[in-house]
Amino acid sequence: MSNVEDYVARIEETCGEEKHFIVIFKYDSKNEAIVKILKKAKVEKSMSRIAFELTFRKVSFRLYGTGKAIFRNLKDKKALQKILADLLL
Amino acid sequence: MLNPYKIREDFPILKREINDHPLIYFDSAATTQKPKQVIAAIKEFYENCNANVHRAVHTLSQESSELYEDAHEEVAKFINADSMEEIIFLRGTTEAINLVAYAWGLHNLEGGDEVLVTLMEHHSNIVPWEMLSKTNGFQVKYVEVNDDGTLNYESFENAISHKTKIVCLTHVSNVTGFINDVKNVAKTAHEHEALVLVDGAQSVPHFPVDVKDLDVDFFGFSGHKMLAPTGIGALYGKREVLEEMEPFHGGGSMIKEVTFDTMTKRCSSSLNDLPWKFEAGTPNISGGVGLMAAVRYLKDIGMNNVKVHEENLTEHATRRMQECDKVKIYGLKDASLKCGIIPFGVEGLSSHDVALFLDSYGIMVRSGFHCAQPLHEKLKLKASARVSFYIYNTPEEIDRFVEVLREIEQL
């Protein structure tokens, strides 16, 4: 797969707290996305394989085994797209 | 007594598994699941009766019109309105509030007037008034909320004056579940000759509501929060107030006739009777049919039984959640003063992380501001997770939820 859109179904900007983004991976490609992300990002903590606390280029995020991830304190959606491209492609 | 185990058999979606776990749906304050009786009523309508309502003589239109009018009657009886003329069908509570703001407020509010709104309102009961104040020049004043999320009645008494033209408040907070004393507020408002608009989105689905006893002027609610489909809701308005109001939208159905004056080269129209004066265009007929089925379903259960069941669940959940070391319940904890809603947080986790963790276990809860940012700011909360219960939830689901909360605490 060569596009972020091949992996990502939806991106939700959260309300409340700081600006976070929740990324929901496509059901059919979520396992592939999780494997790719775990290869590139640093695993700070694994929580019973339900979720992983990760860092990638000073950005901290949590990846869930259900195929969802929450990226914290990113400047905007463009910054998120860049991180996703670097992680997935 | 309400039997949630029997009721669950009517809800096909509750048989689903999410992330390899049985679905536990604790997000009914956002929208409720739909029983097969409601689904069947909509299916039956489209398979056998579908036609546009009013102003046709053919059989299908007659049947469709009768169903749609019956739905108004059913809703009127459900909230003890005098007649169906006082029940306007629209998309939901947001549209109901906007109708009052623009069909009443636009023509009756001006500089020097004040609109009282509480700080516990959903954004839908704040934004329309702030928007209108910019064009009409009146002031929106906010009634304070106490530290436990309850309404500060002293602040209300201090804020109301002869300048107040309308008081806008929610019957039940969609964040804390706290039930406001609407009857008392309405009494005080009327003593000041102000009208009262109530957001009933979180009350009508959960306990008996009698608009005549409350003596409010407007009362809006949403069908989808009470087993009906999305896109249908109702606004109750006192007949004498509705009759004095201008229409909200212009178009077909809301007029009796439109005539062209050959001298002035202009069209003029005469308005239709209530409630059609406020229902321009082809309405959501199948939604109305679904709402009628939902009301009948709830009436069969009995709204007092719904109230008791939710109170028991809230009491059980509040007690069990307090057994968790890192879980904090926000606001008032007395289940008898609340309505099936518990906002909470887990130490060290954002509300969205809590929701995502619970989702991993098949438990659906909401997170964020719940469209009530001013209340969160007042309670000094960055956000909250929220569980909300309904007729199909069980104590066993709450026990499983607490078990998962304990697992999350250990991660």
XYZ file of C-alpha atoms in Angstrom:
500
model
C 0.000 0.000 0.000
C 1.322 3.394 -0.906
C -1.052 5.928 0.632
C -1.949 6.810 4.207
C -5.597 6.590 3.078
C -5.073 2.889 2.385
C -4.715 2.388 6.125
C -6.752 5.185 7.693
C -10.562 5.113 7.772
C -11.181 8.259 9.777
C -9.471 10.944 11.812
C -11.340 12.601 14.686
C -10.152 15.787 16.346
C -11.032 15.519 20.021
C -12.885 18.077 22.065
C -11.719 18.836 25.588
C -8.228 18.901 27.040
C -5.402 19.643 24.658
C -5.875 19.055 20.953
C -5.583 15.335 20.327
C -6.294 13.355 17.192
C -7.869 9.921 17.180
C -6.968 7.839 14.156
C -9.175 4.904 13.235
C -7.483 2.423 10.931
C -9.379 0.503 8.264
C -10.597 -2.862 9.514
C -8.939 -4.816 6.683
C -5.537 -3.163 7.024
C -5.386 -2.400 10.734
C -3.174 -5.373 11.595
C -0.676 -4.402 8.904
C -0.737 -0.810 10.161
C -0.129 -1.915 13.754
C 2.854 -4.065 12.727
C 4.376 -1.211 10.703
C 3.908 1.301 13.518
C 5.388 -1.020 16.134
C 8.441 -1.522 13.923
C 9.144 2.192 13.572
C 8.010 3.744 16.864
C 9.657 3.222 20.236
C 7.538 1.170 22.621
C 7.605 2.930 25.982
C 5.082 0.611 27.571
C 2.981 -2.341 26.497
C -0.315 -2.673 28.341
C -1.280 -6.348 28.172
C -1.148 -5.980 24.372
C -4.427 -4.029 24.608
C -2.509 -0.825 24.010
C 1.015 0.435 23.463
C 2.435 3.690 24.722
C 4.721 4.845 21.903
C 6.974 7.711 20.866
C 8.058 8.649 17.377
C 10.126 11.759 16.661
C 9.243 13.258 20.054
C 5.528 12.713 19.449
C 3.866 10.505 22.037
C 0.839 8.450 21.163
C -1.103 5.404 22.268
C -1.936 2.622 19.846
C -4.803 0.256 20.617
C -5.075 -3.335 19.455
C -8.550 -2.504 18.193
C -6.965 -0.444 15.410
C -7.307 3.000 16.940
C -4.626 5.445 18.042
C -4.608 8.705 19.954
C -1.915 11.243 19.020
C -1.315 13.952 21.581
C -0.557 17.637 21.304
C 0.061 17.834 17.597
C -0.026 21.284 16.016
C -2.579 20.430 13.374
C -3.918 17.756 11.038
C -1.089 18.394 8.573
C 1.454 17.425 11.255
C -0.555 14.283 11.923
C -0.624 13.355 8.227
C 3.167 13.731 8.100
C 3.665 11.452 11.126
C 1.238 8.876 9.724
C 3.001 8.885 6.370
C 6.381 8.374 8.070
C 5.009 5.554 10.210
C 3.010 3.710 7.595
C 4.742 4.174 4.248
C -41.322 -3.673 37.550
C -39.233 -3.318 34.442
C -37.492 -6.487 33.281
C -34.347 -5.441 31.358
C -33.537 -9.053 30.400
C -36.879 -9.397 28.615
C -36.573 -5.913 27.107
C -33.139 -6.779 25.701
C -34.765 -9.407 23.487
C -36.403 -6.552 21.572
C -33.070 -4.935 20.696
C -31.274 -6.871 17.934
C -28.111 -4.761 18.161
C -27.484 -5.852 21.754
C -26.626 -9.333 20.491
C -23.512 -7.928 18.785
C -19.955 -8.466 19.909
C -17.453 -5.620 19.671
C -13.743 -6.412 19.728
C -14.574 -10.009 20.696
C -16.581 -8.921 23.754
C -20.361 -8.744 24.240
C -21.547 -5.219 23.476
C -22.234 -3.095 26.538
C -23.945 0.089 25.417
C -23.561 2.883 27.969
C -24.049 5.839 25.607
C -27.821 6.233 25.591
C -27.636 9.917 26.539
C -26.123 10.427 23.074
C -28.624 8.177 21.329
C -30.579 5.086 22.311
C -30.720 1.752 20.537
C -33.941 0.891 18.694
C -36.330 -1.954 19.519
C -37.632 -4.207 16.773
C -41.132 -2.742 17.283
C -39.867 0.672 16.138
C -37.874 -0.822 13.274
C -40.944 -2.838 12.229
C -43.221 0.230 12.313
C -40.917 2.108 9.939
C -40.582 -0.924 7.658
C -44.353 -1.410 7.660
C -44.869 2.256 6.777
C -42.576 2.090 3.748
C -43.886 -1.298 2.623
C -47.590 -0.474 2.916
C -48.470 3.186 3.482
C -45.793 5.432 2.047
C -47.152 8.599 0.454
C -46.811 12.311 1.067
C -49.104 13.704 3.749
C -51.968 16.189 3.419
C -53.598 17.731 0.374
C -54.051 14.558 -1.598
C -57.242 12.594 -1.996
C -55.792 9.209 -2.787
C -55.946 6.357 -0.292
C -52.263 6.065 0.480
C -51.978 9.769 1.285
C -55.027 9.523 3.551
C -53.460 6.608 5.406
C -50.107 8.325 5.637
C -51.695 11.575 6.855
C -53.683 9.733 9.508
C -50.562 7.971 10.772
C -48.610 11.217 10.892
C -51.420 12.996 12.766
C -51.828 10.029 15.117
C -48.140 10.379 15.925
C -48.697 13.999 16.958
C -51.657 12.896 19.127
C -49.599 10.142 20.756
C -46.771 12.536 21.604
C -49.239 15.154 22.919
C -50.758 12.592 25.303
C -47.302 11.330 26.337
C -46.308 14.721 27.745
C -49.873 15.747 28.675
C -50.220 18.596 26.196
C -53.765 19.862 25.636
C -53.864 18.782 22.007
C -51.811 17.850 18.953
C -52.007 21.490 17.832
C -49.378 22.188 20.481
C -46.960 19.572 19.111
C -44.635 20.534 16.269
C -42.553 17.797 14.707
C -39.044 18.762 13.705
C -35.566 17.205 13.611
C -34.866 17.262 17.331
C -34.155 19.441 20.340
C -31.607 21.621 18.547
C -34.124 22.537 15.879
C -36.812 23.048 18.542
C -34.647 25.628 20.327
C -33.731 27.301 17.044
C -37.415 27.493 16.142
C -38.163 29.336 19.385
C -35.138 31.606 18.931
C -36.036 32.594 15.376
C -39.834 32.326 15.249
C -40.330 33.973 18.648
C -37.040 35.612 19.666
C -36.326 37.325 16.362
C -39.626 39.250 16.615
C -39.834 39.768 20.374
C -36.324 40.495 21.625
C -34.519 43.793 21.305
C -31.890 45.982 22.937
C -32.475 46.258 26.698
C -34.038 42.797 26.904
C -32.352 39.872 28.613
C -32.397 36.135 27.948
C -31.469 33.927 30.907
C -29.545 30.752 30.111
C -27.906 28.416 32.629
C -24.244 27.463 32.548
C -25.178 23.774 32.466
C -26.770 23.968 29.026
C -25.875 21.884 26.020
C -24.344 24.115 23.326
C -27.662 23.875 21.461
C -29.328 26.032 24.143
C -26.496 28.586 24.191
C -25.363 29.157 20.618
C -28.765 30.101 19.053
C -29.297 32.798 21.716
C -25.771 34.193 21.377
C -26.182 34.216 17.576
C -29.525 36.022 17.747
C -28.250 38.542 20.318
C -25.777 39.798 17.703
C -28.580 40.810 15.351
C -31.233 41.831 17.892
C -29.005 43.498 20.476
C -30.388 41.850 23.622
C -28.170 40.480 26.391
C -27.683 36.801 27.208
C -27.176 36.378 30.964
C -25.943 33.153 32.520
C -27.261 31.499 35.673
C -24.484 30.024 37.811
C -23.914 26.364 38.597
C -22.708 25.106 41.992
C -19.436 23.206 42.434
C -21.292 19.865 42.406
C -22.892 20.655 39.038
C -26.321 21.523 40.448
C -28.145 24.692 39.439
C -27.606 27.694 41.681
C -31.184 28.847 42.291
C -29.962 31.899 44.192
C -28.084 32.992 41.084
C -31.299 32.513 39.086
C -33.334 34.589 41.574
C -30.694 37.318 41.425
C -30.448 37.307 37.638
C -34.137 37.443 36.750
C -35.732 40.871 36.414
C -38.361 42.792 34.461
C -35.820 42.847 31.595
C -35.917 39.045 31.327
C -38.065 37.963 28.400
C -37.323 34.257 28.329
C -35.600 31.728 30.617
C -33.895 28.844 28.810
C -32.849 25.801 30.791
C -32.350 22.110 30.514
C -34.619 19.745 32.416
C -31.713 17.318 32.984
C -28.009 18.049 32.509
C -26.549 15.863 29.762
C -23.224 15.871 31.644
C -24.149 15.277 35.295
C -27.676 13.885 34.924
C -28.877 16.376 37.549
C -32.627 17.108 37.364
C -33.537 20.793 37.550
C -36.609 22.060 39.396
C -38.222 23.349 36.223
C -41.634 23.884 37.826
C -40.191 26.265 40.383
C -38.126 28.113 37.772
C -41.219 28.472 35.559
C -43.246 29.880 38.457
C -40.624 32.540 39.179
C -40.179 33.315 35.469
C -43.910 33.830 34.980
C -44.040 36.128 38.014
C -41.627 38.289 36.002
C -43.734 37.828 32.840
C -40.936 35.910 31.152
C -41.493 32.829 29.004
C -39.800 29.502 29.754
C -38.103 27.218 27.243
C -37.035 23.776 28.439
C -34.553 21.431 26.775
C -36.180 18.097 27.535
C -33.784 15.908 25.546
C -32.593 14.097 28.676
C -35.865 14.047 30.607
C -38.726 12.876 28.360
C -36.997 9.523 27.628
C -36.359 8.819 31.318
C -39.282 9.826 33.537
C -42.883 11.023 33.269
C -43.122 14.586 31.982
C -46.271 16.672 32.293
C -45.893 19.983 30.478
C -49.093 21.358 31.995
C -47.947 20.598 35.519
C -44.534 22.129 34.794
C -46.367 25.116 33.281
C -43.634 25.819 30.717
C -44.186 27.718 27.478
C -41.892 25.661 25.242
C -40.515 22.163 25.695
C -38.306 20.456 23.090
C -37.065 16.891 22.872
C -35.473 14.393 20.476
C -36.911 11.096 19.311
C -33.582 9.340 18.898
C -32.855 9.590 22.620
C -36.099 7.706 23.367
C -35.913 4.685 21.014
C -37.149 6.494 17.875
C -35.057 7.128 14.757
C -32.707 10.060 14.329
C -34.038 13.168 12.580
C -37.376 13.374 14.402
C -38.258 15.266 17.552
C -40.917 17.569 18.904
C -41.477 21.031 20.239
C -44.380 21.586 22.611
C -45.613 25.155 22.778
C -48.585 26.631 24.604
C -51.277 27.203 22.012
C -51.709 30.909 22.808
C -47.964 31.500 22.463
C -47.655 29.505 19.223
C -50.630 31.313 17.705
C -48.950 34.678 18.233
C -45.676 33.531 16.682
C -44.415 33.998 13.161
C -43.517 30.845 11.176
C -39.966 29.473 11.292
C -39.577 28.237 7.711
C -41.602 29.207 4.676
C -42.831 26.764 2.064
C -45.526 24.241 1.335
C -47.811 22.902 4.081
C -47.361 25.901 6.386
C -49.716 28.102 4.367
C -53.402 27.802 3.472
C -53.103 29.637 0.183
C -50.743 31.816 -1.810
C -52.321 34.420 -4.059
C -50.846 36.687 -6.713
C -52.003 40.297 -6.740
C -52.027 41.565 -10.323
C -51.929 45.175 -9.130
C -48.938 44.963 -6.791
C -47.325 42.060 -8.686
C -46.673 40.407 -5.338
C -47.686 37.108 -3.776
C -49.267 36.985 -0.356
C -50.093 33.970 1.774
C -52.328 33.024 4.667
C -50.863 30.821 7.365
C -52.025 27.296 8.064
C -53.419 26.152 11.415
C -51.318 24.777 14.245
C -49.144 22.763 14.230
C -48.700 22.788 10.432
C -47.847 26.496 10.434
C -44.454 25.403 11.767
C -43.963 22.319 9.594
C -42.956 23.649 6.184
C -42.246 21.204 3.372
C -42.610 17.449 3.332
C -42.030 16.303 6.914
C -40.159 13.268 8.209
C -43.249 11.056 8.040
C -41.537 7.723 8.696
C -39.676 9.363 11.586
C -43.019 10.415 13.058
C -44.315 6.871 12.680
C -41.170 5.586 14.404
C -41.584 8.110 17.204
C -45.178 6.987 17.731
C -44.016 3.365 17.989
C -41.317 4.390 20.462
C -43.793 6.309 22.627
C -46.164 3.322 22.648
C -43.270 1.023 23.604
C -42.308 3.283 26.527
C -45.934 3.667 27.626
C -46.294 -0.115 27.724
C -43.282 -0.322 30.044
C -44.481 2.636 32.119
C -42.375 5.756 32.574
C -42.354 5.416 36.357
C -40.813 1.947 35.890
C -38.199 3.450 33.562
C -37.335 6.031 36.222
C -37.001 3.475 39.023
C -34.883 1.144 36.880
C -32.458 3.913 35.914
C -32.259 5.180 39.469
C -31.359 1.660 40.660
C -28.701 1.318 37.946
C -27.246 4.742 38.752
C -27.134 3.970 42.469
C -25.493 0.585 41.799
C -22.940 2.053 39.368
C -22.093 4.986 41.644
C -21.436 2.618 44.555
C -19.410 0.136 42.493
C -17.349 2.805 40.699
C -16.356 4.283 44.056
C -14.699 0.958 44.898
C -12.083 1.760 42.235
C -8.966 3.518 43.519
C -8.263 5.711 40.498
C -11.809 6.441 39.357
C -13.389 9.753 40.280
C -17.068 10.527 39.775
C -17.695 14.172 38.974
C -20.551 16.166 40.453
C -23.532 15.095 42.481
C -23.667 11.390 43.424
C -27.204 11.081 44.827
C -28.976 8.830 42.295
C -32.426 9.992 43.421
C -31.677 13.506 42.151
C -30.212 12.301 38.886
C -31.179 10.646 35.689
C -29.049 7.665 34.573
C -25.875 9.631 33.806
C -22.483 9.447 35.549
C -19.514 11.588 34.444
C -16.148 10.301 35.613
C -12.400 10.235 35.091
C -9.581 7.741 35.628
C -6.408 9.111 37.213
C -3.558 9.389 34.700
C -5.743 8.914 31.623
C -7.477 11.377 29.341
C -11.235 10.884 28.908
C -10.633 9.730 25.335
C -8.097 7.135 26.480
C -10.653 5.849 28.995
C -13.219 5.543 26.196
C -10.724 3.829 23.885
C -9.682 1.353 26.579
C -13.318 0.541 27.365
C -14.022 0.175 23.643
C -11.327 -2.526 23.550
C -13.578 -4.477 25.943
C -16.775 -3.829 23.976
C -18.009 -1.096 26.322
C -19.321 2.051 24.605
C -18.985 5.279 26.596
C -18.671 8.906 25.502
C -15.716 11.214 26.178
C -14.912 14.908 25.823
C -17.131 17.894 26.586
C -20.457 16.284 25.543
C -21.307 19.622 23.867
C -21.298 21.334 27.263
C -17.949 23.111 27.417
C -19.019 25.982 29.726
C -20.165 23.458 32.360
C -16.855 21.586 32.152
C -14.971 24.867 32.563
C -17.176 25.772 35.531
C -16.465 22.392 37.155
C -12.743 22.839 36.323
C -12.731 19.690 34.197
C -10.562 19.326 31.110
C -13.117 16.794 29.839
C -14.999 13.783 31.185
C -15.909 10.225 30.332
C -19.630 9.552 30.667
C -21.722 6.443 31.181
C -25.454 6.735 30.577
C -28.026 4.007 31.119
C -31.387 3.050 29.680
C -34.114 0.434 29.913
C -31.969 -2.347 28.368
C -29.001 -2.024 30.734
C -28.456 -4.428 33.615
C -26.554 -4.485 36.929
C -24.401 -7.283 35.476
C -23.232 -4.936 32.710
C -22.266 -2.389 35.350
C -20.350 -5.064 37.282
C -18.461 -5.993 34.091
C -17.755 -2.303 33.435
C -16.298 -1.894 36.942
C -14.238 -5.073 36.457
C -12.760 -3.540 33.287
C -12.174 -0.213 35.058
C -10.130 -2.120 37.640
C -8.123 -3.753 34.849
C -7.502 -0.345 33.297
C -6.300 0.943 36.670
C -3.645 -1.770 36.720
C -2.251 -1.065 33.247
